[in-house]
Amino acid sequence: MATNTLTVPGNLESLKAVRDFVKHAATEAQLDKQSSYRLVLSVDEIIANIVIHGYDEAGLRGDIEVGFTVSPEHLRIDVFDRAVPYDPNLHRTPDNLDDPLENRPIGGLGVYLARQGTDDFQYEHVDGRNHNTFIVKRPPTTSDD
Amino acid sequence: MATNTLTVPGNLESLKAVRDFVKHAATEAQLDKQSSYRLVLSVDEIIANIVIHGYDEAGLRGDIEVGFTVSPEHLRIDVFDRAVPYDPNLHRTPDNLDDPLENRPIGGLGVYLARQGTDDFQYEHVDGRNHNTFIVKRPPTTSDD
Amino acid sequence: MAFNLISESSNGVTRITMSGELDASVAGQFKTAVEQAAENKPKSLALIMNDLSYMSSAGLRALVFAKQKMGAAIRIFVVGAQETVLETIEMTGFNHSVILLDAYDAAQIEG
Amino acid sequence: MAFNLISESSNGVTRITMSGELDASVAGQFKTAVEQAAENKPKSLALIMNDLSYMSSAGLRALVFAKQKMGAAIRIFVVGAQETVLETIEMTGFNHSVILLDAYDAAQIEG
Ligand SMILES: Nc1ncnc2c1ncn2[C@@H]1O[C@H](COP(=O)(O)OP(=O)(O)O)[C@@H](O)[C@H]1O
Ligand SMILES: Nc1ncnc2c1ncn2[C@@H]1O[C@H](COP(=O)(O)OP(=O)(O)O)[C@@H](O)[C@H]1O
């Protein structure tokens, strides 16, 4: 089976390579510009968190593996890391989005944006690795494609 | 050790993802724009050949793996495939480059451009895989980097 | 495209022009520019984003930081943001706290 | 950026404007455009490359193909090629067989 995988060191310099890879996946899946941007943002947010909170703040080092799969109806992105176990789904949706900035704590927006940018977002911890899954619906195919 | 690897299916749709990945490697290694472009072209040419001649024409299917390593003096790109064994170094340098186009056979330029774009180009066949290596010198580091 | 930032202050206005991609790896540059600009105690901060093709939450965090450093009274203008970047600003409610402009409007920003 | 191609023929000149990245995955589009243009038996072929950010040998192969399809007498103009693309054209000696122009010069191309 054909594989699409990118493995990068878990540092912030890798974010650009991941975004390019996800953009490529979105092109393969024929997502429109807006869905593509949102998905790239989702993955970028989650991976920035893995690097900052999961690896750096915990004094850990390791790789991040990103893969994608295109099925007739969905594009699926899988992200694996060996950083601190963390389930972004446990992070509650911020309820202060309409507050003025000066009354908001800095942060808490990354996970929110990540979930907003996908149709389905899943997390599991397996074999010592975090596994985040991003699923986006593909546009209906036109017959003359 | 930190790993930078991209694995893509051996088809022409993967070329763009590989170019982005090599561009990222060139940025990490602080290559200038021209060296970066030449290296991207080198890898793109060799991988297009692997897809077209190594996989497609031979009726084979398989992945292509691309990795990079930055050392103080060099950027090194490694490409692995399981297509037809082929050593690009055995392809002689074209001697008809100044001939008018109409007198030239179509083709034979890809391998030439690939070699021109690197400081060192190596090939080996190991464990049933082709292994092409592209090495480019990095610019001298300035003390205030 | 690589991130690039130019900051310039005059007559109580700080203009920060950003291009390329603003992600967590470069947000520190934006924060530093905000910190330096804060020393001039500007009344307005104009963020020129016409050529900014990407902005993650790391950019939004720098905006919150600006309000905190420069005081809640600072007027923050976001000028020429691309549609995708705008969507992020709106989705997170930041449109309630900054003034969105299509183009640089000297009368409004410097007035 | 994705590859894009527009072809247009009039008065014995075919103009093919290309943008984005011309690699082996899209070179077929360029070849098809050359084949279709050949039916008009143009005297000149102008390739407008200002926005072409990348060209591999697959693009060069299409040029050889153009000479073969349109006859050795066809004049091929390469207009506005970026420095990196130009280097590839020169490194492979294609500059001896095409006419390089910085900008579209109607007098020379259509004359
Ligand atoms: N991968 C992770 N590993 C550990 N903790 C995390 C991870 N991702 C997020 N967190 C925690 O969740 C919080 C919210 O994350 P986020 O929404 O991105 O906002 P921010 O990073 O700005 O705080 C973080 O502050 C951190 O405490
Ligand atoms: N990976 C490969 N596997 C098998 N044959 C190859 C491979 N790469 C190159 N070749 C052979 O070498 C020739 C020259 O390649 P190249 O310089 O790229 O020119 P072109 O592909 O235009 O013919 C090809 O035509 C092909 O016969």
Coordinates of C-alpha atoms and ligand atoms in Angstrom, one line a residue:
Chain A
M1 CA 0.0 0.0 0.0
A2 CA 1.2 3.5 -0.8
T3 CA 2.4 5.4 2.2
N4 CA 2.5 9.1 2.8
T5 CA 4.5 9.8 5.9
L6 CA 6.6 12.7 7.2
T7 CA 8.8 12.3 10.2
V8 CA 10.4 15.4 11.7
P9 CA 12.2 16.3 15.0
G10 CA 9.8 17.7 17.6
N11 CA 10.9 21.3 17.4
L12 CA 9.3 24.5 16.1
E13 CA 11.5 24.6 13.0
S14 CA 9.6 21.5 11.8
L15 CA 6.2 23.3 11.7
K16 CA 6.8 24.7 8.2
A17 CA 7.6 21.2 6.8
V18 CA 4.5 19.8 8.3
R19 CA 2.3 22.6 6.9
D20 CA 3.7 22.0 3.4
F21 CA 3.0 18.3 3.8
V22 CA -0.6 18.8 5.0
K23 CA -1.1 21.3 2.1
H24 CA 0.1 18.6 -0.3
A25 CA -2.4 16.2 1.3
A26 CA -5.2 18.7 0.9
T27 CA -4.3 19.2 -2.8
E28 CA -4.3 15.4 -3.3
A29 CA -7.8 15.3 -1.7
Q30 CA -9.0 18.2 -3.8
L31 CA -10.1 20.3 -0.7
D32 CA -11.0 23.9 -1.5
K33 CA -8.7 26.7 -0.4
Q34 CA -10.6 27.4 2.8
S35 CA -10.9 23.8 4.1
S36 CA -7.2 23.3 3.2
Y37 CA -6.1 26.4 5.2
R38 CA -8.3 25.3 8.2
L39 CA -6.9 21.8 8.2
V40 CA -3.3 23.1 8.0
L41 CA -4.0 25.4 10.9
S42 CA -5.5 22.5 12.9
V43 CA -2.5 20.3 12.5
D44 CA -0.1 23.2 13.0
E45 CA -1.8 24.1 16.4
I46 CA -1.7 20.6 17.7
I47 CA 1.9 20.1 16.7
A48 CA 3.0 23.4 18.1
N49 CA 1.4 22.2 21.4
I50 CA 3.2 18.9 21.3
V51 CA 6.5 20.6 20.8
I52 CA 6.0 23.3 23.4
H53 CA 4.0 21.6 26.1
G54 CA 4.6 17.9 25.3
Y55 CA 8.3 17.9 24.6
D56 CA 10.1 21.1 25.6
E57 CA 8.3 22.0 28.8
A58 CA 8.6 18.3 29.9
G59 CA 12.3 18.3 29.1
L60 CA 11.7 15.5 26.5
R61 CA 13.0 15.1 23.0
G62 CA 11.6 13.0 20.2
D63 CA 10.1 12.9 16.7
I64 CA 6.7 13.7 15.3
E65 CA 5.3 11.5 12.6
V66 CA 2.6 12.7 10.3
G67 CA 0.7 10.6 7.7
F68 CA -2.2 11.1 5.5
T69 CA -4.8 8.9 3.8
V70 CA -7.3 9.9 1.1
S71 CA -10.5 7.8 0.9
P72 CA -13.4 8.6 -1.5
E73 CA -15.1 10.7 1.1
H74 CA -12.5 11.8 3.6
L75 CA -9.0 13.1 4.1
R76 CA -7.4 11.8 7.2
I77 CA -4.3 13.1 8.9
D78 CA -2.6 11.0 11.6
V79 CA -0.1 12.6 14.0
F80 CA 2.1 10.4 16.4
D81 CA 4.4 11.6 19.1
R82 CA 6.2 10.2 22.2
A83 CA 5.8 13.3 24.3
V84 CA 3.7 13.8 27.5
P85 CA 0.3 12.0 27.1
Y86 CA -2.3 14.7 26.4
D87 CA -5.8 14.4 25.1
P88 CA -6.8 17.7 23.4
N89 CA -10.5 16.6 23.5
L90 CA -10.4 17.0 27.3
H91 CA -9.7 20.7 26.9
R92 CA -13.1 22.5 27.1
T93 CA -14.2 24.9 24.5
P94 CA -13.4 28.5 25.6
D95 CA -16.5 30.4 26.8
N96 CA -14.8 33.8 26.8
L97 CA -14.5 34.3 23.0
D98 CA -16.5 37.4 23.1
D99 CA -14.7 39.0 26.0
P100 CA -12.4 41.9 25.4
L101 CA -8.8 40.7 25.1
E102 CA -7.6 42.5 28.3
N103 CA -9.9 40.2 30.3
R104 CA -8.7 37.0 28.8
P105 CA -5.9 34.7 29.9
I106 CA -3.3 34.4 27.3
G107 CA -3.7 31.1 25.4
G108 CA -6.3 28.3 25.2
L109 CA -7.1 29.1 21.6
G110 CA -4.9 26.6 19.9
V111 CA -6.9 23.5 20.7
Y112 CA -10.1 25.4 20.0
L113 CA -8.9 26.4 16.5
A114 CA -7.6 22.8 15.9
R115 CA -11.1 21.3 16.6
Q116 CA -12.9 24.0 14.6
G117 CA -10.8 23.2 11.5
T118 CA -11.8 19.6 11.2
D119 CA -15.1 17.6 10.7
D120 CA -13.9 15.1 13.3
F121 CA -11.0 15.1 15.7
Q122 CA -9.9 12.0 17.6
Y123 CA -7.3 11.2 20.2
E124 CA -5.9 7.9 21.5
H125 CA -2.8 6.9 23.5
V126 CA -1.4 3.6 22.1
D127 CA 1.9 1.9 22.7
G128 CA 3.4 4.8 24.5
R129 CA 2.5 7.3 21.7
N130 CA -0.1 10.1 21.4
H131 CA -2.1 9.6 18.3
N132 CA -4.2 12.6 17.1
T133 CA -6.4 12.1 14.1
F134 CA -7.9 14.9 11.9
I135 CA -10.7 14.0 9.5
V136 CA -12.1 16.4 6.9
K137 CA -14.9 15.6 4.4
R138 CA -13.9 15.8 0.7
P139 CA -15.9 17.7 -1.8
P140 CA -18.3 15.6 -3.9
T141 CA -16.4 14.4 -7.0
T142 CA -17.7 15.7 -10.3
S143 CA -18.2 13.1 -13.0
D144 CA -15.7 14.8 -15.5
D145 CA -12.8 14.7 -13.1
Chain B
M1 CA 18.7 11.1 17.1
A2 CA 16.3 13.5 15.4
T3 CA 15.0 12.2 12.1
N4 CA 13.7 14.0 9.1
T5 CA 12.1 11.6 6.7
L6 CA 9.4 11.9 4.1
T7 CA 7.8 8.7 2.6
V8 CA 5.6 9.1 -0.5
P9 CA 4.1 6.8 -3.0
G10 CA 6.3 6.5 -6.2
N11 CA 4.1 8.6 -8.5
L12 CA 4.4 12.0 -10.1
E13 CA 1.9 13.5 -7.8
S14 CA 4.5 13.1 -5.0
L15 CA 7.0 15.4 -6.7
K16 CA 5.6 18.6 -5.2
A17 CA 5.7 17.2 -1.6
V18 CA 9.3 16.1 -2.2
R19 CA 10.3 19.6 -3.5
D20 CA 8.7 21.3 -0.5
F21 CA 10.6 18.9 1.8
V22 CA 13.9 19.5 0.2
K23 CA 13.3 23.3 0.2
H24 CA 12.7 22.9 4.0
A25 CA 16.0 21.0 4.3
A26 CA 17.8 23.8 2.4
T27 CA 16.3 26.5 4.7
E28 CA 17.4 24.5 7.7
A29 CA 20.9 24.3 6.3
Q30 CA 20.8 28.0 5.4
L31 CA 21.6 27.5 1.7
D32 CA 21.2 30.5 -0.5
K33 CA 18.3 30.8 -2.9
Q34 CA 20.4 29.5 -5.9
S35 CA 21.9 26.5 -4.2
S36 CA 18.5 25.7 -2.8
Y37 CA 16.8 25.8 -6.2
R38 CA 19.6 23.7 -7.8
L39 CA 19.3 21.0 -5.1
V40 CA 15.5 20.9 -5.4
L41 CA 15.9 20.5 -9.1
S42 CA 18.5 17.7 -8.6
V43 CA 16.3 15.7 -6.3
D44 CA 13.2 16.3 -8.5
E45 CA 14.9 15.1 -11.6
I46 CA 16.2 11.8 -10.0
I47 CA 12.8 11.1 -8.4
A48 CA 10.9 11.8 -11.6
N49 CA 13.2 9.2 -13.3
I50 CA 12.6 6.7 -10.5
V51 CA 8.9 7.1 -10.9
I52 CA 8.8 7.0 -14.7
H53 CA 11.7 4.6 -15.6
G54 CA 12.1 2.7 -12.3
Y55 CA 8.6 2.1 -11.3
D56 CA 6.0 2.9 -14.1
E57 CA 7.8 1.6 -17.2
A58 CA 8.8 -1.6 -15.3
G59 CA 5.2 -2.1 -14.1
L60 CA 6.4 -1.8 -10.5
R61 CA 4.8 0.1 -7.6
G62 CA 6.4 1.2 -4.4
D63 CA 7.4 4.1 -2.1
I64 CA 10.1 6.6 -2.2
E65 CA 11.8 7.6 1.0
V66 CA 13.6 10.9 1.4
G67 CA 15.7 12.0 4.4
F68 CA 18.0 14.8 5.1
T69 CA 20.9 15.5 7.5
V70 CA 22.5 18.8 8.3
S71 CA 26.1 18.7 9.4
P72 CA 28.3 21.7 10.1
E73 CA 29.6 21.7 6.6
H74 CA 27.1 19.9 4.4
L75 CA 23.5 19.2 3.7
R76 CA 22.9 15.6 2.7
I77 CA 19.8 14.3 1.1
D78 CA 19.2 10.5 0.9
V79 CA 16.7 9.0 -1.5
F80 CA 15.7 5.3 -1.3
D81 CA 13.4 3.3 -3.6
R82 CA 12.6 -0.3 -4.5
A83 CA 12.3 0.3 -8.2
V84 CA 14.6 -1.1 -11.0
P85 CA 18.3 -0.9 -10.0
Y86 CA 19.8 2.1 -11.7
D87 CA 23.0 4.0 -11.2
P88 CA 22.7 7.6 -12.6
N89 CA 26.5 8.0 -12.4
L90 CA 26.8 5.5 -15.2
H91 CA 24.9 7.9 -17.5
R92 CA 27.5 9.8 -19.4
T93 CA 27.5 13.6 -19.5
P94 CA 25.8 14.8 -22.7
D95 CA 28.3 16.1 -25.3
N96 CA 25.6 17.7 -27.5
L97 CA 24.6 20.6 -25.2
D98 CA 25.5 23.2 -27.8
D99 CA 23.7 21.4 -30.7
P100 CA 20.5 22.9 -32.0
L101 CA 17.5 21.3 -30.4
E102 CA 16.3 19.8 -33.7
N103 CA 19.4 17.6 -33.8
R104 CA 19.1 16.4 -30.3
P105 CA 17.4 13.2 -29.1
I106 CA 14.6 14.1 -26.6
G107 CA 15.8 13.5 -23.1
G108 CA 19.0 12.7 -21.3
L109 CA 19.1 16.0 -19.5
G110 CA 17.5 15.1 -16.2
V111 CA 20.5 13.1 -14.8
Y112 CA 22.9 15.8 -16.1
L113 CA 21.0 18.6 -14.3
A114 CA 20.8 16.4 -11.2
R115 CA 24.6 16.0 -11.0
Q116 CA 25.2 19.7 -11.8
G117 CA 23.0 20.8 -8.9
T118 CA 25.1 19.1 -6.2
D119 CA 28.7 19.2 -4.9
D120 CA 28.7 15.4 -4.7
F121 CA 26.3 12.8 -6.0
Q122 CA 26.6 9.2 -4.9
Y123 CA 24.7 6.0 -5.7
E124 CA 24.7 2.5 -4.1
H125 CA 22.3 -0.5 -4.3
V126 CA 21.8 -2.0 -0.8
D127 CA 19.3 -4.5 0.5
G128 CA 17.3 -4.4 -2.6
R129 CA 17.0 -0.7 -2.6
N130 CA 18.5 2.1 -4.7
H131 CA 20.1 4.7 -2.6
N132 CA 20.9 8.1 -4.2
T133 CA 22.8 10.6 -2.1
F134 CA 23.0 14.4 -2.8
I135 CA 25.6 16.4 -0.9
V136 CA 25.8 20.2 -1.0
K137 CA 28.3 22.4 0.8
R138 CA 26.8 24.8 3.3
P139 CA 27.8 28.5 3.4
P140 CA 30.4 29.3 6.1
T141 CA 28.6 30.3 9.3
T142 CA 28.9 33.8 10.5
S143 CA 29.8 34.3 14.1
D144 CA 26.6 36.2 14.9
D145 CA 24.3 33.5 13.8
Chain C
M1 CA 7.4 32.2 2.5
A2 CA 9.6 33.1 5.4
F3 CA 8.3 35.4 8.1
N4 CA 9.4 39.0 7.9
L5 CA 8.6 42.0 10.2
I6 CA 9.2 45.7 10.0
S7 CA 8.3 48.0 12.9
E8 CA 8.2 51.8 12.8
S9 CA 6.9 54.3 15.3
S10 CA 6.0 58.0 14.8
N11 CA 3.4 60.5 16.2
G12 CA 2.0 58.0 18.7
V13 CA 1.4 55.3 16.1
T14 CA 3.4 52.1 15.8
R15 CA 3.1 50.3 12.5
I16 CA 4.2 46.7 12.3
T17 CA 4.2 45.3 8.8
M18 CA 4.4 41.5 8.6
S19 CA 4.7 39.1 5.7
G20 CA 5.0 35.4 5.1
E21 CA 3.8 32.9 7.7
L22 CA 3.4 33.8 11.4
D23 CA 3.6 30.5 13.4
A24 CA 4.8 29.5 16.8
S25 CA 8.4 29.4 15.6
V26 CA 8.5 33.1 14.8
A27 CA 5.8 34.6 17.1
G28 CA 8.7 35.6 19.5
Q29 CA 9.8 38.2 16.9
F30 CA 6.3 39.7 16.9
K31 CA 6.2 39.8 20.7
T32 CA 9.7 41.4 20.9
A33 CA 8.5 44.1 18.4
V34 CA 5.4 44.7 20.5
E35 CA 7.6 45.0 23.6
Q36 CA 10.0 47.5 22.0
A37 CA 7.1 49.5 20.6
A38 CA 5.5 49.6 24.1
E39 CA 8.4 51.8 25.2
N40 CA 7.2 54.6 22.9
K41 CA 3.8 54.4 24.6
P42 CA 1.9 54.6 21.3
K43 CA -1.9 55.4 21.3
S44 CA -2.4 53.2 18.2
L45 CA -0.8 50.0 17.0
A46 CA -1.4 49.3 13.3
L47 CA -0.6 45.7 12.1
I48 CA -0.2 45.7 8.3
M49 CA -1.0 42.2 7.2
N50 CA -1.6 42.4 3.4
D51 CA 1.3 40.0 2.7
L52 CA 0.8 37.7 5.7
S53 CA -0.4 34.4 4.3
Y54 CA -0.7 32.5 7.5
M55 CA -1.3 33.2 11.2
S56 CA -1.7 30.6 13.9
S57 CA -2.9 31.2 17.5
A58 CA 0.7 32.2 18.3
G59 CA -0.1 35.4 16.5
L60 CA -3.3 35.9 18.5
R61 CA -1.4 35.4 21.7
A62 CA 1.0 38.2 20.7
L63 CA -2.1 40.4 20.3
V64 CA -3.3 39.7 23.8
F65 CA 0.2 40.4 25.0
A66 CA 0.1 43.8 23.2
K67 CA -3.1 44.8 25.0
Q68 CA -1.5 43.8 28.3
K69 CA 1.8 45.6 27.6
M70 CA 0.4 48.7 26.0
G71 CA -2.7 49.1 28.2
A72 CA -6.3 48.3 27.4
A73 CA -6.7 51.8 26.0
I74 CA -4.4 51.1 23.0
R75 CA -6.3 51.0 19.7
I76 CA -5.2 48.0 17.6
F77 CA -5.8 48.2 13.9
V78 CA -5.5 45.1 11.7
V79 CA -5.0 46.3 8.2
G80 CA -5.5 44.3 5.0
A81 CA -5.7 40.9 6.5
Q82 CA -6.3 38.1 4.0
E83 CA -9.6 36.2 4.2
T84 CA -8.2 33.1 5.8
V85 CA -6.4 35.1 8.5
L86 CA -9.5 37.2 9.0
E87 CA -11.6 34.1 9.6
T88 CA -9.3 33.1 12.5
I89 CA -9.6 36.5 14.0
E90 CA -13.4 36.3 13.8
M91 CA -13.6 32.7 15.0
T92 CA -11.8 33.6 18.1
G93 CA -13.7 36.8 18.8
F94 CA -10.7 39.0 18.4
N95 CA -12.7 41.2 16.0
H96 CA -14.4 42.6 19.1
S97 CA -11.1 43.9 20.4
V98 CA -9.3 45.1 17.3
I99 CA -10.4 47.4 14.5
L100 CA -10.4 45.7 11.1
L101 CA -9.5 47.9 8.1
D102 CA -9.2 46.9 4.4
A103 CA -6.6 49.5 3.8
Y104 CA -4.4 51.8 5.8
D105 CA -6.5 54.8 6.7
A106 CA -4.3 57.6 8.1
A107 CA -7.1 59.8 9.3
Q108 CA -8.6 57.0 11.4
I109 CA -5.3 55.5 12.6
E110 CA -3.3 58.6 13.2
G111 CA -6.2 60.8 14.2
Chain D
M1 CA 1.9 27.1 -6.6
A2 CA -0.1 24.9 -8.9
F3 CA 0.8 24.8 -12.6
N4 CA -1.4 26.8 -14.9
L5 CA -1.2 27.3 -18.7
I6 CA -3.1 29.6 -21.1
S7 CA -2.6 29.2 -24.9
E8 CA -3.7 31.7 -27.5
S9 CA -2.9 31.9 -31.3
S10 CA -3.2 34.8 -33.7
N11 CA -1.4 36.2 -36.8
G12 CA 1.0 33.3 -37.0
V13 CA 2.1 33.6 -33.3
T14 CA 1.2 31.2 -30.5
R15 CA 1.5 32.6 -27.0
I16 CA 1.7 30.1 -24.1
T17 CA 1.6 31.7 -20.7
M18 CA 2.7 29.5 -17.9
S19 CA 2.7 30.0 -14.1
G20 CA 3.5 28.0 -11.0
E21 CA 5.7 24.9 -11.2
L22 CA 6.4 23.0 -14.4
D23 CA 7.5 19.5 -13.4
A24 CA 7.1 16.0 -14.8
S25 CA 3.6 15.7 -13.4
V26 CA 2.2 18.5 -15.5
A27 CA 4.6 18.6 -18.5
G28 CA 1.9 16.7 -20.5
Q29 CA -0.3 19.8 -20.4
F30 CA 2.5 21.8 -22.0
K31 CA 3.1 19.1 -24.7
T32 CA -0.6 19.0 -25.5
A33 CA -0.7 22.8 -25.8
V34 CA 2.2 22.6 -28.2
E35 CA 0.5 19.8 -30.2
Q36 CA -2.7 21.9 -30.5
A37 CA -0.8 25.0 -31.4
A38 CA 1.2 23.1 -34.1
E39 CA -2.1 22.7 -36.1
N40 CA -2.2 26.5 -36.6
K41 CA 1.3 26.2 -38.2
P42 CA 2.6 29.3 -36.4
K43 CA 5.8 31.0 -37.4
S44 CA 6.6 32.0 -33.8
L45 CA 6.0 30.4 -30.4
A46 CA 6.2 32.8 -27.4
L47 CA 6.5 31.2 -24.0
I48 CA 5.6 33.7 -21.3
M49 CA 7.3 32.6 -18.1
N50 CA 7.2 35.6 -15.8
D51 CA 5.2 33.7 -13.2
L52 CA 6.8 30.3 -13.7
S53 CA 8.7 29.7 -10.5
Y54 CA 10.1 26.2 -11.4
M55 CA 10.9 24.2 -14.5
S56 CA 12.5 20.8 -14.6
S57 CA 13.9 18.9 -17.6
A58 CA 10.4 17.8 -18.3
G59 CA 9.8 21.4 -19.6
L60 CA 12.9 21.3 -21.7
R61 CA 11.7 18.1 -23.3
A62 CA 8.5 19.8 -24.3
L63 CA 10.6 22.5 -26.0
V64 CA 12.5 19.9 -28.1
F65 CA 9.1 18.4 -28.9
A66 CA 7.9 21.8 -30.1
K67 CA 10.9 22.1 -32.5
Q68 CA 10.1 18.6 -33.8
K69 CA 6.3 19.2 -34.2
M70 CA 6.5 22.8 -35.5
G71 CA 9.6 22.4 -37.7
A72 CA 13.1 23.6 -37.1
A73 CA 12.2 26.9 -38.7
I74 CA 9.8 27.8 -35.8
R75 CA 11.2 30.7 -33.8
I76 CA 10.8 30.0 -30.1
F77 CA 10.8 33.0 -27.7
V78 CA 11.2 32.6 -24.0
V79 CA 9.8 35.7 -22.4
G80 CA 10.5 36.9 -18.8
A81 CA 12.0 33.7 -17.4
Q82 CA 13.1 34.0 -13.8
E83 CA 16.8 33.8 -13.0
T84 CA 16.7 30.2 -11.7
V85 CA 14.7 28.9 -14.8
L86 CA 17.1 30.9 -17.1
E87 CA 20.1 29.1 -15.5
T88 CA 18.6 25.7 -16.4
I89 CA 18.0 26.9 -20.0
E90 CA 21.6 28.1 -20.2
M91 CA 23.2 25.1 -18.4
T92 CA 21.6 22.8 -21.0
G93 CA 22.5 24.9 -24.0
F94 CA 18.9 25.6 -24.9
N95 CA 19.8 29.3 -25.1
H96 CA 21.4 28.5 -28.5
S97 CA 18.1 27.4 -29.9
V98 CA 15.5 29.8 -28.4
I99 CA 15.4 33.6 -28.2
L100 CA 15.5 34.9 -24.7
L101 CA 13.6 38.2 -24.0
D102 CA 13.1 40.1 -20.8
A103 CA 9.7 41.3 -21.8
Y104 CA 7.2 40.7 -24.6
D105 CA 8.4 42.5 -27.7
A106 CA 5.6 42.6 -30.3
A107 CA 7.8 44.0 -33.0
Q108 CA 10.3 41.2 -32.8
I109 CA 7.9 38.3 -32.0
E110 CA 5.1 39.2 -34.4
G111 CA 7.3 40.9 -37.1
Ligands
LIG1 N1 0.5 18.3 23.6 C1 0.3 18.8 24.8 N2 0.9 18.3 25.8 C2 0.7 18.7 27.1 N3 -0.1 19.8 27.4 C3 -0.8 20.3 26.4 C4 -0.6 19.9 25.0 N4 -1.4 20.6 24.2 C5 -2.0 21.5 25.0 N5 -1.7 21.3 26.3 C6 -2.2 22.1 27.5 O1 -3.4 22.7 27.1 C7 -3.3 24.1 27.2 C8 -4.1 24.8 26.1 O2 -3.5 24.7 24.8 P1 -3.8 25.7 23.7 O3 -5.3 25.7 23.4 O4 -2.9 25.5 22.5 O5 -3.4 27.1 24.3 P2 -1.9 27.6 24.7 O6 -0.9 26.7 24.1 O7 -1.9 29.0 24.1 O8 -2.0 27.6 26.2 C9 -1.8 24.5 27.2 O9 -1.5 25.6 27.9 C10 -1.2 23.2 27.9 O10 -1.3 23.3 29.3
LIG2 N1 15.7 5.5 -12.0 C1 15.8 5.0 -13.2 N2 15.5 3.7 -13.5 C2 15.7 3.2 -14.7 N3 16.2 3.9 -15.7 C3 16.6 5.2 -15.6 C4 16.4 5.8 -14.3 N4 16.8 7.1 -14.4 C5 17.2 7.3 -15.7 N5 17.1 6.1 -16.4 C6 17.5 5.9 -17.8 O1 18.4 7.0 -18.1 C7 17.9 7.8 -19.2 C8 18.3 9.2 -19.1 O2 17.5 9.8 -18.0 P1 17.3 11.4 -18.0 O3 18.6 12.0 -18.1 O4 16.4 11.8 -16.9 O5 16.6 11.7 -19.4 P2 15.1 11.3 -19.8 O6 14.4 10.8 -18.7 O7 14.6 12.5 -20.4 O8 15.4 10.2 -20.9 C9 16.4 7.5 -19.2 O9 15.8 7.6 -20.5 C10 16.3 6.1 -18.7 O10 16.5 5.1 -19.8

